[in-house]
Amino acid sequence: MKINGKFPAWKKKKRKNNDEKRVKNGTNIVSINGISRQNGGQDPNLAMLSVKKKKRLRKKKINGTAKIQMKEELMNSTVQMTNGVLTKKTNMEMKQIITASSPPKTKIQSMTPKSVNNNSTPISKKPNAAIPSKNAEPKPKNSPREDATYEKFIRPQLPIDVVEQQLMHELASQETLIVIGETGSGKSTQVPQLCVRAGIAEKGLIAVTEPRRVAAVSLASRVAVEMGTDLGGTVGYHVRFENVTSHRTKIEYMTDGIVLRKALVSPLLDKYSTVIIDEAHERSLHSDVLMCILRKCQAQRRSTDNPLRLIIMSATLQADKFQAYFDNAKVVLVSGRTFPIEIHHVNPKINKSFSATDYVYNTVICVKHVHLTEPKGHDILVFLTGSEEIEAVAHQLAELNGSLPREADFILPVPLYAALRPEKQREAFQKTPQGARKVIISTNIAETSVTIPGIRVVIDSGKVKTKRFEASNRIDVLKVHNVSKAQAKQRAGRAGRDAPGKCYRLYTREDFQKFDAENMPEILRCNLSATFLELMKLGMKNPHRLGWIDPPESQNIDAALLELTSLGAIRPINSDRSKFVLTEMGDVFCMYPLSPEHARILFQAQKEGCIMEAIKIVAAMQTDALFSGGSDSKSDAEVERVRRKFETREGDHITLLKIVLTTNDFFDQLNAKTEADARYNKSNKSLEREYNEAIRKFCNDNMINEQHLKTGSMIEDQLKQIAIEQNVKFSTCGADLLKIRKAIAVGLFLNSCEYDRQEDRYRLMINPAITVKIHPSSALSRSKPAYIVFSELMKTNDLYALQVTLIDADWVRPLITEHKKIRKNHLAETAQRIQQIAKVEPKTKKQKLIVTF
DNA sequence: GAGCACTGC
């Protein structure tokens, strides 16, 4: 998947001149398709816009205002819920609401929730008259360009301004602070700046962690504008493949995963005086792990001259958990800035045409109702669970147009989900044509990851598809669940970004009351092995005794320990078998951003002498499907024909290798041609156009997803870089594919299966009670070899093995025997430990506050 | 012969 590195010379030069100041460890790769979600450095909010609009906005960037305004909309999207209010409002009342909310008034929460009452900061209602200048940050003298460009910027008022003095005071005096503020409060952009103004940044950087790349990049650029500095100057960001910071940087926006990687190299994180964890309420795996290790880190730095300050920022009022976890830390509340939203629940007594079970049917009925009753021009956003449902509804809505009254507008259904090709995704952001109403039918991608302008009505099915890990059988189960109350609120809020909105919920109010309050934290529903490996690198010995906000189930913890032990990454300490340490191999695994199984493949490949091939395959395994056939234009037969082209008898991993090698050849030829063209004085512009056009055609002909290809290529480079740092001797096996299959078999040996002719299914070798089917998308689904390994087991309607490779049973048998031995000991010890715990600690309810590694 | 939400290093 070699796209970058061999970049035409003309492109490299151009880049270098523009980006001298930037510190980039990523790859300078041209945007293959121009617009992408995983964009390399370009503004993520611009990324979703049409090319024309983008150009327009770029032009305006000189005076800063256009971009700022747009960011303002995107960053401070305003939400207010009139939760549960069903009353219809008259036009007059609606007008009043609109005048009252535009511009939305700053409102400060005067009441404090019960849970945080005793230690929360009382917030003054008086508007703050003496707010220090927003540009108090001294401007760097050596960069006149920055001053000229951004000097005149004055940011609009935000709700957080009112508590500014209060916050400054608390920031200076508290070791840990919890800031609760709903969307639009301005906390993500202002709190880091307040830290700088409070003088906290003198001792070290301010780190701000975000769960998504887009957020880290766009917040950094916004704050850079506000502080009158270049991106990468006083304010920078660091996400995977992209480090835009410099020695001058004081505020560093990062994804939470990056901070974790940094902690692995420098466990005390002493470069940072403050770590701000944003969006803590989302409870992402990384942010939970971070809170866990930062608490420990804080304790260790407490007595030094460089103590660590923690700020936990959350959008929901359920602060009690965080407060208890951080030793009764102070809580500051800031209100959001929002437009009101009318909530309508289904009432079965009135809405007789609704089905009790079929929410897809109800969706169509509801869209029709809304379309015929709501004012023209109000676009609709529908939340459903998956691509199949979405395409079905889109189809039915398109057909509905035939039966609408003559005066009604046209319904324009627009599907939106992550697996959709980028150019199709872009349609959701295009302006609605005259005489039509856009109905965007989306998965939960539209909940947080992307923001669509112009939405006035939300239709919420109340359902979401989530993946949960079944530790007992090591299976991922993908199932439709009810959303949480917080999630339903988030969805409704999407209707109130630009103006007052409405939300139709396709479930009764009684149903809503039964929903969980919050989303289930990721740590409770995923395989913990990779996380434990990282924590053990940091010195954790017994994960059962680690202080989590929500501790994972014992069974899940044990499953991860067993997996890591079997893979040879950790071993129990002889003196105390409930404690574990990393093995030498485990120490190497940690350096790779991979699951322990995938790291094991690389380790084995090194022994077998096929590390180059292994890196290509493992990198491709990290991306989503490279093939992007299905749903649009191309027929099933066509998709099948292209797929066959790459299929190999050895299985899907070798198929991946074939695709990557084919692509490499293509890029070699394309780059050679482009460089030759450059010598004939073709303009850079036309060269770039032809280059991108050729890539697009290649991907289209081969049904390869450009975006995933690009990501895979960058991961390949990253893995190679790490391998170099680990002094790995590079080797290639050429056409001898047996070696690479062996490496794959060893890494994935826990997933090896034997064919059962009678059942016509595969039995898991580590647990013969479980039988699985090879997914029909696999190259081996028809040939049914005797022994296979797979990448992943997925439970949908049946239990399917995904990504399958043909193996020799002798490669894995010794490993399986060893695994069974370990499991037996492990189980005996687990049983013993459980007995001991039951004796010593009868039902301890209160959570320990001291971290015990 | 099925059909897979979303992130992140």
PDB file of C-alpha atoms in Angstrom, chain A residues 559-819:
ATOM      1  CA  ALA A 559     -10.308 -13.583  30.024  1.00  0.00           C
ATOM      2  CA  ALA A 560      -7.902 -10.796  29.062  1.00  0.00           C
ATOM      3  CA  LEU A 561      -5.214 -12.114  31.441  1.00  0.00           C
ATOM      4  CA  LEU A 562      -5.589 -15.605  30.030  1.00  0.00           C
ATOM      5  CA  GLU A 563      -5.316 -14.311  26.473  1.00  0.00           C
ATOM      6  CA  LEU A 564      -2.195 -12.291  27.236  1.00  0.00           C
ATOM      7  CA  THR A 565      -0.568 -15.197  29.064  1.00  0.00           C
ATOM      8  CA  SER A 566      -1.292 -17.610  26.221  1.00  0.00           C
ATOM      9  CA  LEU A 567       0.150 -15.174  23.703  1.00  0.00           C
ATOM     10  CA  GLY A 568       3.302 -15.021  25.779  1.00  0.00           C
ATOM     11  CA  ALA A 569       2.952 -11.298  26.486  1.00  0.00           C
ATOM     12  CA  ILE A 570       2.704 -11.591  30.270  1.00  0.00           C
ATOM     13  CA  ARG A 571       3.470 -14.200  32.943  1.00  0.00           C
ATOM     14  CA  PRO A 572       2.376 -14.604  36.547  1.00  0.00           C
ATOM     15  CA  ILE A 573       4.903 -13.747  39.250  1.00  0.00           C
ATOM     16  CA  ASN A 574       6.065 -16.947  40.948  1.00  0.00           C
ATOM     17  CA  SER A 575       5.684 -15.654  44.495  1.00  0.00           C
ATOM     18  CA  ASP A 576       2.195 -14.228  43.988  1.00  0.00           C
ATOM     19  CA  ARG A 577       0.287 -15.782  41.136  1.00  0.00           C
ATOM     20  CA  SER A 578      -2.443 -13.152  41.187  1.00  0.00           C
ATOM     21  CA  LYS A 579       0.152 -10.653  39.935  1.00  0.00           C
ATOM     22  CA  PHE A 580       1.558 -10.461  36.433  1.00  0.00           C
ATOM     23  CA  VAL A 581       4.530  -8.890  34.673  1.00  0.00           C
ATOM     24  CA  LEU A 582       5.351  -8.252  31.037  1.00  0.00           C
ATOM     25  CA  THR A 583       7.574 -10.713  29.248  1.00  0.00           C
ATOM     26  CA  GLU A 584      10.240  -9.464  26.860  1.00  0.00           C
ATOM     27  CA  MET A 585       7.887 -10.188  24.006  1.00  0.00           C
ATOM     28  CA  GLY A 586       5.059  -8.306  25.739  1.00  0.00           C
ATOM     29  CA  ASP A 587       7.343  -5.331  26.092  1.00  0.00           C
ATOM     30  CA  VAL A 588       7.822  -5.311  22.303  1.00  0.00           C
ATOM     31  CA  PHE A 589       4.060  -5.678  21.706  1.00  0.00           C
ATOM     32  CA  CYS A 590       3.444  -2.455  23.635  1.00  0.00           C
ATOM     33  CA  MET A 591       5.412  -0.418  21.165  1.00  0.00           C
ATOM     34  CA  TYR A 592       3.010  -1.218  18.349  1.00  0.00           C
ATOM     35  CA  PRO A 593      -0.432   0.418  18.097  1.00  0.00           C
ATOM     36  CA  LEU A 594      -1.935  -3.031  17.567  1.00  0.00           C
ATOM     37  CA  SER A 595      -3.902  -5.663  19.427  1.00  0.00           C
ATOM     38  CA  PRO A 596      -1.628  -8.225  21.149  1.00  0.00           C
ATOM     39  CA  GLU A 597      -2.669 -10.853  18.582  1.00  0.00           C
ATOM     40  CA  HIS A 598      -1.666  -8.667  15.649  1.00  0.00           C
ATOM     41  CA  ALA A 599       1.595  -7.699  17.319  1.00  0.00           C
ATOM     42  CA  ARG A 600       2.237 -11.416  17.792  1.00  0.00           C
ATOM     43  CA  ILE A 601       1.895 -11.924  14.019  1.00  0.00           C
ATOM     44  CA  LEU A 602       4.646  -9.373  13.421  1.00  0.00           C
ATOM     45  CA  PHE A 603       6.838 -10.950  16.088  1.00  0.00           C
ATOM     46  CA  GLN A 604       6.464 -14.373  14.517  1.00  0.00           C
ATOM     47  CA  ALA A 605       6.952 -13.003  10.996  1.00  0.00           C
ATOM     48  CA  GLN A 606      10.316 -11.669  12.102  1.00  0.00           C
ATOM     49  CA  LYS A 607      11.321 -15.229  13.033  1.00  0.00           C
ATOM     50  CA  GLU A 608       9.933 -16.692   9.821  1.00  0.00           C
ATOM     51  CA  GLY A 609      11.627 -14.075   7.662  1.00  0.00           C
ATOM     52  CA  CYS A 610       8.603 -12.316   6.160  1.00  0.00           C
ATOM     53  CA  ILE A 611       8.243  -9.118   8.174  1.00  0.00           C
ATOM     54  CA  MET A 612       7.623  -6.919   5.107  1.00  0.00           C
ATOM     55  CA  GLU A 613       4.654  -8.981   4.004  1.00  0.00           C
ATOM     56  CA  ALA A 614       3.359  -9.228   7.573  1.00  0.00           C
ATOM     57  CA  ILE A 615       3.447  -5.457   8.028  1.00  0.00           C
ATOM     58  CA  LYS A 616       1.478  -4.967   4.813  1.00  0.00           C
ATOM     59  CA  ILE A 617      -1.145  -7.497   5.833  1.00  0.00           C
ATOM     60  CA  VAL A 618      -1.447  -6.346   9.449  1.00  0.00           C
ATOM     61  CA  ALA A 619      -1.719  -2.714   8.319  1.00  0.00           C
ATOM     62  CA  ALA A 620      -4.515  -3.658   5.926  1.00  0.00           C
ATOM     63  CA  MET A 621      -6.224  -5.572   8.733  1.00  0.00           C
ATOM     64  CA  GLN A 622      -6.438  -2.367  10.790  1.00  0.00           C
ATOM     65  CA  THR A 623      -8.550  -0.608   8.171  1.00  0.00           C
ATOM     66  CA  ASP A 624     -12.165  -1.277   7.418  1.00  0.00           C
ATOM     67  CA  ALA A 625     -13.004  -3.252   4.319  1.00  0.00           C
ATOM     68  CA  LEU A 626     -10.866  -2.203   1.384  1.00  0.00           C
ATOM     69  CA  PHE A 627     -13.604  -3.320  -0.949  1.00  0.00           C
ATOM     70  CA  SER A 628     -16.443  -0.877  -1.247  1.00  0.00           C
ATOM     71  CA  GLY A 629     -18.911  -2.520  -3.566  1.00  0.00           C
ATOM     72  CA  GLY A 630     -22.544  -2.838  -2.605  1.00  0.00           C
ATOM     73  CA  SER A 631     -25.390  -0.372  -2.350  1.00  0.00           C
ATOM     74  CA  ASP A 632     -24.617   2.039  -5.200  1.00  0.00           C
ATOM     75  CA  SER A 633     -24.649   1.695  -8.976  1.00  0.00           C
ATOM     76  CA  LYS A 634     -22.471  -1.420  -9.326  1.00  0.00           C
ATOM     77  CA  SER A 635     -24.368  -4.675  -9.669  1.00  0.00           C
ATOM     78  CA  ASP A 636     -23.753  -7.688  -7.435  1.00  0.00           C
ATOM     79  CA  ALA A 637     -22.282  -9.586 -10.392  1.00  0.00           C
ATOM     80  CA  GLU A 638     -19.837  -6.768 -11.041  1.00  0.00           C
ATOM     81  CA  VAL A 639     -18.733  -6.668  -7.406  1.00  0.00           C
ATOM     82  CA  GLU A 640     -18.295 -10.427  -7.492  1.00  0.00           C
ATOM     83  CA  ARG A 641     -16.199 -10.286 -10.657  1.00  0.00           C
ATOM     84  CA  VAL A 642     -13.777  -7.747  -9.173  1.00  0.00           C
ATOM     85  CA  ARG A 643     -13.554  -9.611  -5.902  1.00  0.00           C
ATOM     86  CA  ARG A 644     -12.665 -12.839  -7.688  1.00  0.00           C
ATOM     87  CA  LYS A 645      -9.795 -11.016  -9.339  1.00  0.00           C
ATOM     88  CA  PHE A 646      -7.989 -10.723  -6.019  1.00  0.00           C
ATOM     89  CA  GLU A 647      -9.154 -13.926  -4.381  1.00  0.00           C
ATOM     90  CA  THR A 648      -6.553 -16.521  -3.455  1.00  0.00           C
ATOM     91  CA  ARG A 649      -6.859 -20.137  -2.360  1.00  0.00           C
ATOM     92  CA  GLU A 650      -4.789 -19.420   0.744  1.00  0.00           C
ATOM     93  CA  GLY A 651      -7.467 -17.156   2.162  1.00  0.00           C
ATOM     94  CA  ASP A 652      -8.419 -13.576   2.940  1.00  0.00           C
ATOM     95  CA  HIS A 653      -5.194 -12.377   4.533  1.00  0.00           C
ATOM     96  CA  ILE A 654      -3.238 -13.317   1.435  1.00  0.00           C
ATOM     97  CA  THR A 655      -5.970 -11.650  -0.626  1.00  0.00           C
ATOM     98  CA  LEU A 656      -5.267  -8.464   1.327  1.00  0.00           C
ATOM     99  CA  LEU A 657      -1.580  -8.811   0.504  1.00  0.00           C
ATOM    100  CA  LYS A 658      -2.429  -9.212  -3.169  1.00  0.00           C
ATOM    101  CA  ILE A 659      -4.517  -6.050  -3.159  1.00  0.00           C
ATOM    102  CA  VAL A 660      -1.771  -4.093  -1.431  1.00  0.00           C
ATOM    103  CA  LEU A 661       0.917  -5.333  -3.818  1.00  0.00           C
ATOM    104  CA  THR A 662      -1.260  -4.570  -6.848  1.00  0.00           C
ATOM    105  CA  THR A 663      -1.853  -1.068  -5.528  1.00  0.00           C
ATOM    106  CA  ASN A 664       1.868  -0.566  -4.918  1.00  0.00           C
ATOM    107  CA  ASP A 665       2.592  -1.445  -8.542  1.00  0.00           C
ATOM    108  CA  PHE A 666      -0.042   0.966  -9.689  1.00  0.00           C
ATOM    109  CA  PHE A 667       1.410   3.801  -7.623  1.00  0.00           C
ATOM    110  CA  ASP A 668       4.951   3.076  -8.796  1.00  0.00           C
ATOM    111  CA  GLN A 669       3.815   3.429 -12.381  1.00  0.00           C
ATOM    112  CA  LEU A 670       1.677   6.464 -11.695  1.00  0.00           C
ATOM    113  CA  ASN A 671       4.461   8.275  -9.840  1.00  0.00           C
ATOM    114  CA  ALA A 672       6.947   7.521 -12.591  1.00  0.00           C
ATOM    115  CA  LYS A 673       4.546   8.870 -15.169  1.00  0.00           C
ATOM    116  CA  THR A 674       3.783  12.008 -13.152  1.00  0.00           C
ATOM    117  CA  GLU A 675       7.447  12.803 -12.696  1.00  0.00           C
ATOM    118  CA  ALA A 676       8.045  12.323 -16.418  1.00  0.00           C
ATOM    119  CA  ASP A 677       5.143  14.645 -17.181  1.00  0.00           C
ATOM    120  CA  ALA A 678       6.579  17.226 -14.806  1.00  0.00           C
ATOM    121  CA  ARG A 679       9.711  17.366 -16.943  1.00  0.00           C
ATOM    122  CA  TYR A 680       7.593  18.375 -19.926  1.00  0.00           C
ATOM    123  CA  ASN A 681       6.562  21.521 -18.057  1.00  0.00           C
ATOM    124  CA  LYS A 682       3.009  20.592 -17.356  1.00  0.00           C
ATOM    125  CA  SER A 683       1.506  22.867 -14.756  1.00  0.00           C
ATOM    126  CA  ASN A 684       1.345  21.614 -11.186  1.00  0.00           C
ATOM    127  CA  LYS A 685      -2.368  22.110 -11.199  1.00  0.00           C
ATOM    128  CA  SER A 686      -3.035  19.874 -14.162  1.00  0.00           C
ATOM    129  CA  LEU A 687      -0.547  17.321 -12.884  1.00  0.00           C
ATOM    130  CA  GLU A 688      -2.328  17.152  -9.572  1.00  0.00           C
ATOM    131  CA  ARG A 689      -5.677  16.848 -11.297  1.00  0.00           C
ATOM    132  CA  GLU A 690      -4.489  14.010 -13.531  1.00  0.00           C
ATOM    133  CA  TYR A 691      -2.810  12.303 -10.591  1.00  0.00           C
ATOM    134  CA  ASN A 692      -5.934  12.345  -8.470  1.00  0.00           C
ATOM    135  CA  GLU A 693      -8.067  11.372 -11.434  1.00  0.00           C
ATOM    136  CA  ALA A 694      -5.914   8.304 -12.085  1.00  0.00           C
ATOM    137  CA  ILE A 695      -6.146   7.211  -8.473  1.00  0.00           C
ATOM    138  CA  ARG A 696      -9.878   7.680  -8.472  1.00  0.00           C
ATOM    139  CA  LYS A 697     -10.240   5.610 -11.621  1.00  0.00           C
ATOM    140  CA  PHE A 698      -8.028   2.835 -10.277  1.00  0.00           C
ATOM    141  CA  CYS A 699      -9.983   2.657  -7.020  1.00  0.00           C
ATOM    142  CA  ASN A 700     -13.286   2.800  -8.823  1.00  0.00           C
ATOM    143  CA  ASP A 701     -12.350   0.059 -11.298  1.00  0.00           C
ATOM    144  CA  ASN A 702     -11.158  -2.183  -8.489  1.00  0.00           C
ATOM    145  CA  MET A 703     -13.850  -1.148  -6.026  1.00  0.00           C
ATOM    146  CA  ILE A 704     -11.265  -0.103  -3.506  1.00  0.00           C
ATOM    147  CA  ASN A 705     -12.118   2.501  -0.905  1.00  0.00           C
ATOM    148  CA  GLU A 706      -9.616   5.323  -1.407  1.00  0.00           C
ATOM    149  CA  GLN A 707      -9.930   6.497   2.139  1.00  0.00           C
ATOM    150  CA  HIS A 708      -9.261   3.120   3.686  1.00  0.00           C
ATOM    151  CA  LEU A 709      -6.396   2.540   1.271  1.00  0.00           C
ATOM    152  CA  LYS A 710      -4.809   5.785   2.341  1.00  0.00           C
ATOM    153  CA  THR A 711      -5.235   5.005   6.040  1.00  0.00           C
ATOM    154  CA  GLY A 712      -3.769   1.533   5.527  1.00  0.00           C
ATOM    155  CA  SER A 713      -0.776   3.014   3.768  1.00  0.00           C
ATOM    156  CA  MET A 714      -0.104   5.399   6.642  1.00  0.00           C
ATOM    157  CA  ILE A 715      -0.413   2.597   9.184  1.00  0.00           C
ATOM    158  CA  GLU A 716       2.039   0.542   7.141  1.00  0.00           C
ATOM    159  CA  ASP A 717       4.547   3.376   7.349  1.00  0.00           C
ATOM    160  CA  GLN A 718       3.982   3.777  11.068  1.00  0.00           C
ATOM    161  CA  LEU A 719       4.528   0.060  11.708  1.00  0.00           C
ATOM    162  CA  LYS A 720       7.703   0.113   9.617  1.00  0.00           C
ATOM    163  CA  GLN A 721       8.989   3.086  11.579  1.00  0.00           C
ATOM    164  CA  ILE A 722       8.393   1.292  14.877  1.00  0.00           C
ATOM    165  CA  ALA A 723      10.035  -1.863  13.516  1.00  0.00           C
ATOM    166  CA  ILE A 724      13.124   0.195  12.651  1.00  0.00           C
ATOM    167  CA  GLU A 725      13.205   1.641  16.162  1.00  0.00           C
ATOM    168  CA  GLN A 726      12.977  -1.917  17.515  1.00  0.00           C
ATOM    169  CA  ASN A 727      16.025  -2.892  15.428  1.00  0.00           C
ATOM    170  CA  VAL A 728      13.992  -5.368  13.439  1.00  0.00           C
ATOM    171  CA  LYS A 729      15.899  -6.890  10.549  1.00  0.00           C
ATOM    172  CA  PHE A 730      13.744  -6.432   7.479  1.00  0.00           C
ATOM    173  CA  SER A 731      13.057  -9.585   5.542  1.00  0.00           C
ATOM    174  CA  THR A 732      10.787 -10.688   2.738  1.00  0.00           C
ATOM    175  CA  CYS A 733       9.545 -14.121   1.791  1.00  0.00           C
ATOM    176  CA  GLY A 734       8.754 -13.306  -1.824  1.00  0.00           C
ATOM    177  CA  ALA A 735       6.495 -15.944  -3.284  1.00  0.00           C
ATOM    178  CA  ASP A 736       6.893 -18.291  -0.315  1.00  0.00           C
ATOM    179  CA  LEU A 737       3.507 -17.557   1.204  1.00  0.00           C
ATOM    180  CA  LEU A 738       3.707 -20.503   3.592  1.00  0.00           C
ATOM    181  CA  LYS A 739       5.914 -18.469   5.919  1.00  0.00           C
ATOM    182  CA  ILE A 740       3.488 -15.607   6.195  1.00  0.00           C
ATOM    183  CA  ARG A 741       0.541 -17.956   6.713  1.00  0.00           C
ATOM    184  CA  LYS A 742       2.456 -19.586   9.525  1.00  0.00           C
ATOM    185  CA  ALA A 743       3.053 -16.218  11.193  1.00  0.00           C
ATOM    186  CA  ILE A 744      -0.651 -15.414  10.898  1.00  0.00           C
ATOM    187  CA  ALA A 745      -1.592 -18.807  12.333  1.00  0.00           C
ATOM    188  CA  VAL A 746       0.671 -18.307  15.362  1.00  0.00           C
ATOM    189  CA  GLY A 747      -0.642 -14.807  16.063  1.00  0.00           C
ATOM    190  CA  LEU A 748      -4.258 -15.834  15.710  1.00  0.00           C
ATOM    191  CA  PHE A 749      -3.914 -19.375  17.122  1.00  0.00           C
ATOM    192  CA  LEU A 750      -6.704 -18.754  19.652  1.00  0.00           C
ATOM    193  CA  ASN A 751      -8.961 -18.488  16.598  1.00  0.00           C
ATOM    194  CA  SER A 752      -7.998 -21.759  14.922  1.00  0.00           C
ATOM    195  CA  CYS A 753     -10.790 -24.104  13.814  1.00  0.00           C
ATOM    196  CA  GLU A 754     -11.215 -27.621  12.553  1.00  0.00           C
ATOM    197  CA  TYR A 755     -13.827 -28.502   9.938  1.00  0.00           C
ATOM    198  CA  ASP A 756     -16.623 -30.786  11.140  1.00  0.00           C
ATOM    199  CA  ARG A 757     -17.929 -32.557   8.056  1.00  0.00           C
ATOM    200  CA  GLN A 758     -21.092 -33.858   9.725  1.00  0.00           C
ATOM    201  CA  GLU A 759     -22.190 -30.491  11.027  1.00  0.00           C
ATOM    202  CA  ASP A 760     -20.804 -28.668   7.991  1.00  0.00           C
ATOM    203  CA  ARG A 761     -19.424 -26.119  10.447  1.00  0.00           C
ATOM    204  CA  TYR A 762     -16.080 -25.256  12.032  1.00  0.00           C
ATOM    205  CA  ARG A 763     -15.203 -26.160  15.629  1.00  0.00           C
ATOM    206  CA  LEU A 764     -13.028 -23.808  17.664  1.00  0.00           C
ATOM    207  CA  MET A 765      -9.927 -25.755  18.623  1.00  0.00           C
ATOM    208  CA  ILE A 766      -9.609 -24.103  22.045  1.00  0.00           C
ATOM    209  CA  ASN A 767     -13.304 -24.708  22.719  1.00  0.00           C
ATOM    210  CA  PRO A 768     -14.902 -27.425  20.516  1.00  0.00           C
ATOM    211  CA  ALA A 769     -18.332 -26.730  21.957  1.00  0.00           C
ATOM    212  CA  ILE A 770     -18.486 -23.613  19.807  1.00  0.00           C
ATOM    213  CA  THR A 771     -19.124 -24.054  16.093  1.00  0.00           C
ATOM    214  CA  VAL A 772     -18.959 -21.280  13.545  1.00  0.00           C
ATOM    215  CA  LYS A 773     -19.514 -20.641   9.846  1.00  0.00           C
ATOM    216  CA  ILE A 774     -17.121 -18.971   7.456  1.00  0.00           C
ATOM    217  CA  HIS A 775     -18.717 -15.722   6.365  1.00  0.00           C
ATOM    218  CA  PRO A 776     -19.783 -15.920   2.707  1.00  0.00           C
ATOM    219  CA  SER A 777     -17.711 -12.849   1.906  1.00  0.00           C
ATOM    220  CA  SER A 778     -14.579 -14.929   2.545  1.00  0.00           C
ATOM    221  CA  ALA A 779     -12.516 -16.476  -0.235  1.00  0.00           C
ATOM    222  CA  LEU A 780     -12.681 -19.797   1.634  1.00  0.00           C
ATOM    223  CA  SER A 781     -16.437 -19.971   2.262  1.00  0.00           C
ATOM    224  CA  ARG A 782     -16.894 -22.438  -0.587  1.00  0.00           C
ATOM    225  CA  SER A 783     -13.711 -24.485  -0.470  1.00  0.00           C
ATOM    226  CA  LYS A 784     -14.013 -25.414   3.237  1.00  0.00           C
ATOM    227  CA  PRO A 785     -10.459 -26.473   4.085  1.00  0.00           C
ATOM    228  CA  ALA A 786      -9.786 -28.752   7.085  1.00  0.00           C
ATOM    229  CA  TYR A 787      -8.026 -26.162   9.277  1.00  0.00           C
ATOM    230  CA  ILE A 788      -8.342 -22.386   9.348  1.00  0.00           C
ATOM    231  CA  VAL A 789      -7.693 -19.338  11.507  1.00  0.00           C
ATOM    232  CA  PHE A 790      -9.837 -16.209  11.421  1.00  0.00           C
ATOM    233  CA  SER A 791      -9.335 -12.568  12.426  1.00  0.00           C
ATOM    234  CA  GLU A 792     -12.604 -12.043  14.177  1.00  0.00           C
ATOM    235  CA  LEU A 793     -15.744 -13.825  15.266  1.00  0.00           C
ATOM    236  CA  MET A 794     -18.975 -11.920  14.836  1.00  0.00           C
ATOM    237  CA  LYS A 795     -22.401 -12.888  16.054  1.00  0.00           C
ATOM    238  CA  THR A 796     -25.253 -11.552  13.948  1.00  0.00           C
ATOM    239  CA  ASN A 797     -27.870 -14.019  12.759  1.00  0.00           C
ATOM    240  CA  ASP A 798     -25.320 -16.798  13.015  1.00  0.00           C
ATOM    241  CA  LEU A 799     -21.786 -17.033  14.356  1.00  0.00           C
ATOM    242  CA  TYR A 800     -19.472 -15.983  11.535  1.00  0.00           C
ATOM    243  CA  ALA A 801     -15.705 -16.175  11.150  1.00  0.00           C
ATOM    244  CA  LEU A 802     -14.430 -13.096   9.311  1.00  0.00           C
ATOM    245  CA  GLN A 803     -11.113 -12.945   7.386  1.00  0.00           C
ATOM    246  CA  VAL A 804     -10.079 -16.565   7.148  1.00  0.00           C
ATOM    247  CA  THR A 805      -6.734 -18.162   6.259  1.00  0.00           C
ATOM    248  CA  LEU A 806      -5.925 -21.768   5.413  1.00  0.00           C
ATOM    249  CA  ILE A 807      -3.455 -23.312   7.899  1.00  0.00           C
ATOM    250  CA  ASP A 808      -1.673 -26.518   8.796  1.00  0.00           C
ATOM    251  CA  ALA A 809      -2.882 -27.961  12.114  1.00  0.00           C
ATOM    252  CA  ASP A 810       0.686 -28.709  13.215  1.00  0.00           C
ATOM    253  CA  TRP A 811       1.480 -24.982  13.341  1.00  0.00           C
ATOM    254  CA  VAL A 812      -1.007 -24.339  16.120  1.00  0.00           C
ATOM    255  CA  ARG A 813      -1.368 -27.653  18.013  1.00  0.00           C
ATOM    256  CA  PRO A 814       1.506 -27.106  20.490  1.00  0.00           C
ATOM    257  CA  LEU A 815       0.230 -23.590  21.227  1.00  0.00           C
ATOM    258  CA  ILE A 816      -3.267 -24.896  21.873  1.00  0.00           C
ATOM    259  CA  THR A 817      -2.006 -27.594  24.218  1.00  0.00           C
ATOM    260  CA  GLU A 818      -0.039 -24.958  26.112  1.00  0.00           C
ATOM    261  CA  HIS A 819      -3.075 -22.666  26.202  1.00  0.00           C
TER     262      HIS A 819
END
